[in-house]
Amino acid sequence: MPMLPLAKALLLLTILGVVPLGAGARAGLFARHAVKLTDIYGSSRPMTVTAPDDRTRAIARFSEGKTADDDGGLTVFLGGDDHDFAGGPKAELLWAPDSRALAVTADDGGATGSFDLSILVRRKKGRHWRQIDLSKRVAKLFAPEMRCDDPETPNVGAVGWTSGQRLIVAAQVPPHSSCGNIGHVAAYVVDVKSGDVLMEIDPHTLRQRYRRMLGTVFAIGARHRHRTHRYTR
């Protein structure tokens, strides 16, 4: 029997009701309203995460590594395309309110965690989505906040959407012994269409105006930015 392409196979599973819906997943670690993919980690089961318009669907699935040095990955199928990310268990997805963008916070699965952020943005014409890496842009702005003896990169994750075109992104000093301000957080507003960082959000505004968006990690960092906190996985 010929093998079905990944896209068709995942869609078939969705139609048959085999795919667990993202709506039933626990709240996200970075964004309170994100869908965590922890429940399907370590299996070949896909998860469907439906957008606010109730029509657009992203299908996420983890894959095993092909070699001993390959940890596998996370694939998000959307609009006829497969988008690949690091395959750690703490990944989460966060739809924009207009259903035209999806934030993917991916985990590399390391012992101390390393998180990167990309957004999938629907093109004006057709069904395809383009992928924008936000981690490098945010990390460059956050670099002066990294009080680490060794070269380190921050954890970067999506916090919440202020509109269909604006995403709040947070960067956090990782839980590495070389860093003197573990858990310190800064937040930024990113334009979806361009991927440009528009402005920084001060910690007071973050915890007051956007506190209902904050996941556990960034909520702790925002409240206690002058103290040292270890990352909780």
PDB file of C-alpha atoms in Angstrom:
ATOM      1  CA  MET A   1       0.000   0.000   0.000  1.00  0.00           C
ATOM      2  CA  PRO A   2       1.527   3.370  -0.983  1.00  0.00           C
ATOM      3  CA  MET A   3       2.371   5.799   1.807  1.00  0.00           C
ATOM      4  CA  LEU A   4       0.290   8.939   2.089  1.00  0.00           C
ATOM      5  CA  PRO A   5       2.120  12.281   2.061  1.00  0.00           C
ATOM      6  CA  LEU A   6       2.445  13.814   5.526  1.00  0.00           C
ATOM      7  CA  ALA A   7      -0.072  16.576   4.839  1.00  0.00           C
ATOM      8  CA  LYS A   8      -2.773  14.202   3.560  1.00  0.00           C
ATOM      9  CA  ALA A   9      -2.154  11.697   6.322  1.00  0.00           C
ATOM     10  CA  LEU A  10      -2.522  14.337   9.033  1.00  0.00           C
ATOM     11  CA  LEU A  11      -5.668  15.754   7.488  1.00  0.00           C
ATOM     12  CA  LEU A  12      -7.159  12.256   7.280  1.00  0.00           C
ATOM     13  CA  LEU A  13      -6.465  11.662  10.956  1.00  0.00           C
ATOM     14  CA  THR A  14      -8.149  14.955  11.778  1.00  0.00           C
ATOM     15  CA  ILE A  15     -11.264  14.067   9.810  1.00  0.00           C
ATOM     16  CA  LEU A  16     -11.462  10.661  11.503  1.00  0.00           C
ATOM     17  CA  GLY A  17     -11.307  12.310  14.904  1.00  0.00           C
ATOM     18  CA  VAL A  18      -8.018  10.647  15.879  1.00  0.00           C
ATOM     19  CA  VAL A  19      -6.184  13.933  16.407  1.00  0.00           C
ATOM     20  CA  PRO A  20      -6.559  15.481  19.888  1.00  0.00           C
ATOM     21  CA  LEU A  21      -7.714  19.068  19.752  1.00  0.00           C
ATOM     22  CA  GLY A  22      -5.463  21.825  21.049  1.00  0.00           C
ATOM     23  CA  ALA A  23      -8.371  23.406  22.930  1.00  0.00           C
ATOM     24  CA  GLY A  24      -8.080  20.672  25.544  1.00  0.00           C
ATOM     25  CA  ALA A  25      -4.387  21.198  26.245  1.00  0.00           C
ATOM     26  CA  ARG A  26      -3.001  22.918  29.320  1.00  0.00           C
ATOM     27  CA  ALA A  27      -2.092  26.584  29.331  1.00  0.00           C
ATOM     28  CA  GLY A  28       1.331  27.539  28.008  1.00  0.00           C
ATOM     29  CA  LEU A  29       4.542  28.083  29.946  1.00  0.00           C
ATOM     30  CA  PHE A  30       5.401  31.344  28.176  1.00  0.00           C
ATOM     31  CA  ALA A  31       1.920  32.541  27.196  1.00  0.00           C
ATOM     32  CA  ARG A  32      -1.016  31.777  29.428  1.00  0.00           C
ATOM     33  CA  HIS A  33      -3.320  31.273  26.454  1.00  0.00           C
ATOM     34  CA  ALA A  34      -0.958  29.231  24.289  1.00  0.00           C
ATOM     35  CA  VAL A  35      -1.470  25.556  23.545  1.00  0.00           C
ATOM     36  CA  LYS A  36       1.276  23.313  24.904  1.00  0.00           C
ATOM     37  CA  LEU A  37       2.315  20.316  22.846  1.00  0.00           C
ATOM     38  CA  THR A  38       3.624  18.330  25.811  1.00  0.00           C
ATOM     39  CA  ASP A  39       0.861  15.731  25.607  1.00  0.00           C
ATOM     40  CA  ILE A  40       1.976  14.470  22.188  1.00  0.00           C
ATOM     41  CA  TYR A  41       5.716  14.593  22.815  1.00  0.00           C
ATOM     42  CA  GLY A  42       7.347  11.180  22.523  1.00  0.00           C
ATOM     43  CA  SER A  43       4.630   9.778  20.267  1.00  0.00           C
ATOM     44  CA  SER A  44       3.711   9.972  16.592  1.00  0.00           C
ATOM     45  CA  ARG A  45       0.242  11.352  17.377  1.00  0.00           C
ATOM     46  CA  PRO A  46      -0.472  14.727  15.790  1.00  0.00           C
ATOM     47  CA  MET A  47      -2.385  17.526  17.460  1.00  0.00           C
ATOM     48  CA  THR A  48      -4.730  19.929  15.705  1.00  0.00           C
ATOM     49  CA  VAL A  49      -4.744  23.510  16.996  1.00  0.00           C
ATOM     50  CA  THR A  50      -7.674  25.470  15.603  1.00  0.00           C
ATOM     51  CA  ALA A  51      -7.497  29.219  14.978  1.00  0.00           C
ATOM     52  CA  PRO A  52     -10.067  31.689  16.354  1.00  0.00           C
ATOM     53  CA  ASP A  53     -11.923  31.726  13.026  1.00  0.00           C
ATOM     54  CA  ASP A  54     -12.780  28.024  13.573  1.00  0.00           C
ATOM     55  CA  ARG A  55     -11.693  27.260  10.007  1.00  0.00           C
ATOM     56  CA  THR A  56      -7.910  27.550   9.934  1.00  0.00           C
ATOM     57  CA  ARG A  57      -6.044  24.646  11.508  1.00  0.00           C
ATOM     58  CA  ALA A  58      -2.426  23.950  12.308  1.00  0.00           C
ATOM     59  CA  ILE A  59      -1.400  20.332  12.757  1.00  0.00           C
ATOM     60  CA  ALA A  60       1.632  19.668  14.933  1.00  0.00           C
ATOM     61  CA  ARG A  61       3.600  16.440  15.209  1.00  0.00           C
ATOM     62  CA  PHE A  62       6.893  15.381  16.768  1.00  0.00           C
ATOM     63  CA  SER A  63       9.281  13.076  14.921  1.00  0.00           C
ATOM     64  CA  GLU A  64      12.048  10.862  16.268  1.00  0.00           C
ATOM     65  CA  GLY A  65      15.666  11.426  15.348  1.00  0.00           C
ATOM     66  CA  LYS A  66      17.125   9.317  12.574  1.00  0.00           C
ATOM     67  CA  THR A  67      20.515   8.943  14.267  1.00  0.00           C
ATOM     68  CA  ALA A  68      21.894   8.831  17.814  1.00  0.00           C
ATOM     69  CA  ASP A  69      22.918  12.479  17.538  1.00  0.00           C
ATOM     70  CA  ASP A  70      19.565  13.563  16.101  1.00  0.00           C
ATOM     71  CA  ASP A  71      16.991  14.549  18.737  1.00  0.00           C
ATOM     72  CA  GLY A  72      14.179  14.705  16.210  1.00  0.00           C
ATOM     73  CA  GLY A  73      12.024  17.726  15.602  1.00  0.00           C
ATOM     74  CA  LEU A  74       8.633  19.386  15.603  1.00  0.00           C
ATOM     75  CA  THR A  75       6.725  19.861  12.355  1.00  0.00           C
ATOM     76  CA  VAL A  76       3.777  22.232  12.033  1.00  0.00           C
ATOM     77  CA  PHE A  77       1.663  21.648   8.947  1.00  0.00           C
ATOM     78  CA  LEU A  78      -0.190  24.756   7.825  1.00  0.00           C
ATOM     79  CA  GLY A  79      -1.600  25.812   4.484  1.00  0.00           C
ATOM     80  CA  GLY A  80      -0.032  23.003   2.505  1.00  0.00           C
ATOM     81  CA  ASP A  81       3.472  23.522   3.905  1.00  0.00           C
ATOM     82  CA  ASP A  82       5.544  21.739   6.538  1.00  0.00           C
ATOM     83  CA  HIS A  83       7.406  24.077   8.916  1.00  0.00           C
ATOM     84  CA  ASP A  84      10.177  22.486  10.969  1.00  0.00           C
ATOM     85  CA  PHE A  85      11.362  23.476  14.448  1.00  0.00           C
ATOM     86  CA  ALA A  86      13.428  22.133  17.347  1.00  0.00           C
ATOM     87  CA  GLY A  87      11.714  19.133  18.895  1.00  0.00           C
ATOM     88  CA  GLY A  88      11.770  19.625  22.671  1.00  0.00           C
ATOM     89  CA  PRO A  89       8.721  18.802  24.838  1.00  0.00           C
ATOM     90  CA  LYS A  90       7.856  22.334  25.975  1.00  0.00           C
ATOM     91  CA  ALA A  91       6.867  23.758  22.575  1.00  0.00           C
ATOM     92  CA  GLU A  92       3.688  25.820  22.371  1.00  0.00           C
ATOM     93  CA  LEU A  93       1.521  27.483  19.747  1.00  0.00           C
ATOM     94  CA  LEU A  94      -0.334  30.794  19.998  1.00  0.00           C
ATOM     95  CA  TRP A  95      -2.798  31.952  17.340  1.00  0.00           C
ATOM     96  CA  ALA A  96      -3.291  35.625  16.481  1.00  0.00           C
ATOM     97  CA  PRO A  97      -6.860  36.867  17.043  1.00  0.00           C
ATOM     98  CA  ASP A  98      -7.375  37.418  13.303  1.00  0.00           C
ATOM     99  CA  SER A  99      -6.179  33.861  12.525  1.00  0.00           C
ATOM    100  CA  ARG A 100      -3.602  35.125  10.039  1.00  0.00           C
ATOM    101  CA  ALA A 101      -0.492  34.458  12.130  1.00  0.00           C
ATOM    102  CA  LEU A 102       0.718  31.714  14.441  1.00  0.00           C
ATOM    103  CA  ALA A 103       3.503  32.087  17.017  1.00  0.00           C
ATOM    104  CA  VAL A 104       5.620  28.963  17.571  1.00  0.00           C
ATOM    105  CA  THR A 105       7.789  28.864  20.689  1.00  0.00           C
ATOM    106  CA  ALA A 106      10.094  25.858  20.243  1.00  0.00           C
ATOM    107  CA  ASP A 107      12.192  24.033  22.841  1.00  0.00           C
ATOM    108  CA  ASP A 108      15.456  22.288  21.984  1.00  0.00           C
ATOM    109  CA  GLY A 109      14.919  19.691  24.689  1.00  0.00           C
ATOM    110  CA  GLY A 110      18.171  20.420  26.521  1.00  0.00           C
ATOM    111  CA  ALA A 111      18.579  19.860  30.254  1.00  0.00           C
ATOM    112  CA  THR A 112      18.402  23.578  31.031  1.00  0.00           C
ATOM    113  CA  GLY A 113      16.166  24.511  28.124  1.00  0.00           C
ATOM    114  CA  SER A 114      16.694  26.771  25.159  1.00  0.00           C
ATOM    115  CA  PHE A 115      13.692  28.408  23.518  1.00  0.00           C
ATOM    116  CA  ASP A 116      13.367  30.071  20.133  1.00  0.00           C
ATOM    117  CA  LEU A 117      10.460  31.931  18.569  1.00  0.00           C
ATOM    118  CA  SER A 118       9.151  32.014  15.022  1.00  0.00           C
ATOM    119  CA  ILE A 119       5.920  33.293  13.537  1.00  0.00           C
ATOM    120  CA  LEU A 120       4.042  31.833  10.604  1.00  0.00           C
ATOM    121  CA  VAL A 121       2.291  34.586   8.651  1.00  0.00           C
ATOM    122  CA  ARG A 122      -0.352  33.995   6.006  1.00  0.00           C
ATOM    123  CA  ARG A 123       0.513  35.410   2.600  1.00  0.00           C
ATOM    124  CA  LYS A 124      -1.884  37.879   0.997  1.00  0.00           C
ATOM    125  CA  LYS A 125      -2.597  35.524  -1.879  1.00  0.00           C
ATOM    126  CA  GLY A 126      -2.869  31.768  -1.889  1.00  0.00           C
ATOM    127  CA  ARG A 127      -2.864  29.336   0.993  1.00  0.00           C
ATOM    128  CA  HIS A 128       0.826  29.406   1.873  1.00  0.00           C
ATOM    129  CA  TRP A 129       2.426  30.838   5.027  1.00  0.00           C
ATOM    130  CA  ARG A 130       5.872  32.373   5.420  1.00  0.00           C
ATOM    131  CA  GLN A 131       8.096  31.684   8.404  1.00  0.00           C
ATOM    132  CA  ILE A 132       9.874  34.515  10.248  1.00  0.00           C
ATOM    133  CA  ASP A 133      12.552  33.850  12.877  1.00  0.00           C
ATOM    134  CA  LEU A 134      12.237  36.410  15.675  1.00  0.00           C
ATOM    135  CA  SER A 135      14.825  35.017  18.092  1.00  0.00           C
ATOM    136  CA  LYS A 136      17.917  36.592  16.543  1.00  0.00           C
ATOM    137  CA  ARG A 137      16.311  40.037  16.288  1.00  0.00           C
ATOM    138  CA  VAL A 138      15.136  40.009  19.889  1.00  0.00           C
ATOM    139  CA  ALA A 139      18.386  38.499  21.200  1.00  0.00           C
ATOM    140  CA  LYS A 140      20.375  41.335  19.631  1.00  0.00           C
ATOM    141  CA  LEU A 141      18.322  43.933  21.520  1.00  0.00           C
ATOM    142  CA  PHE A 142      18.450  41.918  24.741  1.00  0.00           C
ATOM    143  CA  ALA A 143      22.229  41.387  24.613  1.00  0.00           C
ATOM    144  CA  PRO A 144      23.089  44.245  27.049  1.00  0.00           C
ATOM    145  CA  GLU A 145      20.865  42.572  29.688  1.00  0.00           C
ATOM    146  CA  MET A 146      22.820  39.302  29.563  1.00  0.00           C
ATOM    147  CA  ARG A 147      25.170  39.397  32.546  1.00  0.00           C
ATOM    148  CA  CYS A 148      26.936  36.151  31.748  1.00  0.00           C
ATOM    149  CA  ASP A 149      30.617  35.238  31.963  1.00  0.00           C
ATOM    150  CA  ASP A 150      30.361  32.920  28.950  1.00  0.00           C
ATOM    151  CA  PRO A 151      28.659  33.603  25.605  1.00  0.00           C
ATOM    152  CA  GLU A 152      24.971  32.762  26.041  1.00  0.00           C
ATOM    153  CA  THR A 153      21.744  33.255  24.110  1.00  0.00           C
ATOM    154  CA  PRO A 154      18.463  34.207  25.789  1.00  0.00           C
ATOM    155  CA  ASN A 155      15.278  32.204  25.859  1.00  0.00           C
ATOM    156  CA  VAL A 156      12.757  33.908  23.569  1.00  0.00           C
ATOM    157  CA  GLY A 157       9.019  33.195  23.628  1.00  0.00           C
ATOM    158  CA  ALA A 158       5.651  34.617  22.645  1.00  0.00           C
ATOM    159  CA  VAL A 159       3.621  36.200  25.464  1.00  0.00           C
ATOM    160  CA  GLY A 160       0.451  37.362  23.716  1.00  0.00           C
ATOM    161  CA  TRP A 161      -1.166  39.267  20.873  1.00  0.00           C
ATOM    162  CA  THR A 162      -2.267  42.863  21.275  1.00  0.00           C
ATOM    163  CA  SER A 163      -3.912  42.662  17.828  1.00  0.00           C
ATOM    164  CA  GLY A 164      -3.671  40.605  14.668  1.00  0.00           C
ATOM    165  CA  GLN A 165      -0.545  42.532  13.673  1.00  0.00           C
ATOM    166  CA  ARG A 166       1.259  43.017  16.999  1.00  0.00           C
ATOM    167  CA  LEU A 167       2.890  40.343  19.153  1.00  0.00           C
ATOM    168  CA  ILE A 168       4.407  40.769  22.606  1.00  0.00           C
ATOM    169  CA  VAL A 169       7.676  38.832  22.787  1.00  0.00           C
ATOM    170  CA  ALA A 170       9.749  38.243  25.913  1.00  0.00           C
ATOM    171  CA  ALA A 171      13.428  37.419  26.295  1.00  0.00           C
ATOM    172  CA  GLN A 172      14.804  35.775  29.407  1.00  0.00           C
ATOM    173  CA  VAL A 173      18.311  35.186  30.756  1.00  0.00           C
ATOM    174  CA  PRO A 174      18.748  31.373  30.734  1.00  0.00           C
ATOM    175  CA  PRO A 175      19.321  29.244  33.855  1.00  0.00           C
ATOM    176  CA  HIS A 176      23.035  28.816  33.312  1.00  0.00           C
ATOM    177  CA  SER A 177      25.590  29.110  36.090  1.00  0.00           C
ATOM    178  CA  SER A 178      27.656  31.623  34.102  1.00  0.00           C
ATOM    179  CA  CYS A 179      24.815  34.169  34.276  1.00  0.00           C
ATOM    180  CA  GLY A 180      24.508  36.449  37.281  1.00  0.00           C
ATOM    181  CA  ASN A 181      20.915  37.555  36.621  1.00  0.00           C
ATOM    182  CA  ILE A 182      19.158  34.268  35.865  1.00  0.00           C
ATOM    183  CA  GLY A 183      15.488  34.756  35.054  1.00  0.00           C
ATOM    184  CA  HIS A 184      15.730  38.452  34.179  1.00  0.00           C
ATOM    185  CA  VAL A 185      13.138  39.362  31.550  1.00  0.00           C
ATOM    186  CA  ALA A 186      12.515  42.087  28.984  1.00  0.00           C
ATOM    187  CA  ALA A 187       9.545  42.337  26.620  1.00  0.00           C
ATOM    188  CA  TYR A 188       9.101  43.830  23.163  1.00  0.00           C
ATOM    189  CA  VAL A 189       6.323  44.566  20.677  1.00  0.00           C
ATOM    190  CA  VAL A 190       6.909  43.016  17.256  1.00  0.00           C
ATOM    191  CA  ASP A 191       5.220  43.873  13.965  1.00  0.00           C
ATOM    192  CA  VAL A 192       3.956  40.693  12.342  1.00  0.00           C
ATOM    193  CA  LYS A 193       4.205  41.674   8.683  1.00  0.00           C
ATOM    194  CA  SER A 194       7.827  42.786   8.819  1.00  0.00           C
ATOM    195  CA  GLY A 195       9.092  40.955  11.899  1.00  0.00           C
ATOM    196  CA  ASP A 196      10.570  44.244  13.137  1.00  0.00           C
ATOM    197  CA  VAL A 197      10.765  45.099  16.840  1.00  0.00           C
ATOM    198  CA  LEU A 198       8.753  48.291  17.327  1.00  0.00           C
ATOM    199  CA  MET A 199       9.297  49.074  21.005  1.00  0.00           C
ATOM    200  CA  GLU A 200      10.303  47.731  24.392  1.00  0.00           C
ATOM    201  CA  ILE A 201       7.743  47.282  27.177  1.00  0.00           C
ATOM    202  CA  ASP A 202       8.965  48.282  30.616  1.00  0.00           C
ATOM    203  CA  PRO A 203       8.581  45.633  33.365  1.00  0.00           C
ATOM    204  CA  HIS A 204       5.938  47.621  35.265  1.00  0.00           C
ATOM    205  CA  THR A 205       3.711  47.907  32.199  1.00  0.00           C
ATOM    206  CA  LEU A 206       4.271  44.261  31.362  1.00  0.00           C
ATOM    207  CA  ARG A 207       3.057  42.997  34.712  1.00  0.00           C
ATOM    208  CA  GLN A 208       0.237  45.525  35.071  1.00  0.00           C
ATOM    209  CA  ARG A 209      -1.301  45.853  31.611  1.00  0.00           C
ATOM    210  CA  TYR A 210      -0.465  42.409  30.255  1.00  0.00           C
ATOM    211  CA  ARG A 211      -0.439  40.253  33.384  1.00  0.00           C
ATOM    212  CA  ARG A 212      -3.323  38.107  32.118  1.00  0.00           C
ATOM    213  CA  MET A 213      -1.203  37.044  29.137  1.00  0.00           C
ATOM    214  CA  LEU A 214       1.861  35.984  31.100  1.00  0.00           C
ATOM    215  CA  GLY A 215       2.848  32.359  31.472  1.00  0.00           C
ATOM    216  CA  THR A 216       4.568  31.094  34.610  1.00  0.00           C
ATOM    217  CA  VAL A 217       8.159  31.751  33.595  1.00  0.00           C
ATOM    218  CA  PHE A 218       7.791  35.307  32.381  1.00  0.00           C
ATOM    219  CA  ALA A 219       5.304  36.258  35.085  1.00  0.00           C
ATOM    220  CA  ILE A 220       7.869  35.378  37.749  1.00  0.00           C
ATOM    221  CA  GLY A 221      10.634  37.193  35.922  1.00  0.00           C
ATOM    222  CA  ALA A 222       8.544  40.338  35.487  1.00  0.00           C
ATOM    223  CA  ARG A 223       7.541  40.513  39.148  1.00  0.00           C
ATOM    224  CA  HIS A 224      11.014  39.905  40.516  1.00  0.00           C
ATOM    225  CA  ARG A 225      13.347  41.299  37.931  1.00  0.00           C
ATOM    226  CA  HIS A 226      15.891  42.429  40.532  1.00  0.00           C
ATOM    227  CA  ARG A 227      16.204  38.975  42.081  1.00  0.00           C
ATOM    228  CA  THR A 228      17.728  35.740  40.857  1.00  0.00           C
ATOM    229  CA  HIS A 229      15.267  32.979  39.899  1.00  0.00           C
ATOM    230  CA  ARG A 230      15.917  29.589  38.480  1.00  0.00           C
ATOM    231  CA  TYR A 231      14.013  28.498  35.432  1.00  0.00           C
ATOM    232  CA  THR A 232      11.209  26.036  36.249  1.00  0.00           C
ATOM    233  CA  ARG A 233      10.624  23.328  33.656  1.00  0.00           C
TER     234      ARG A 233
END
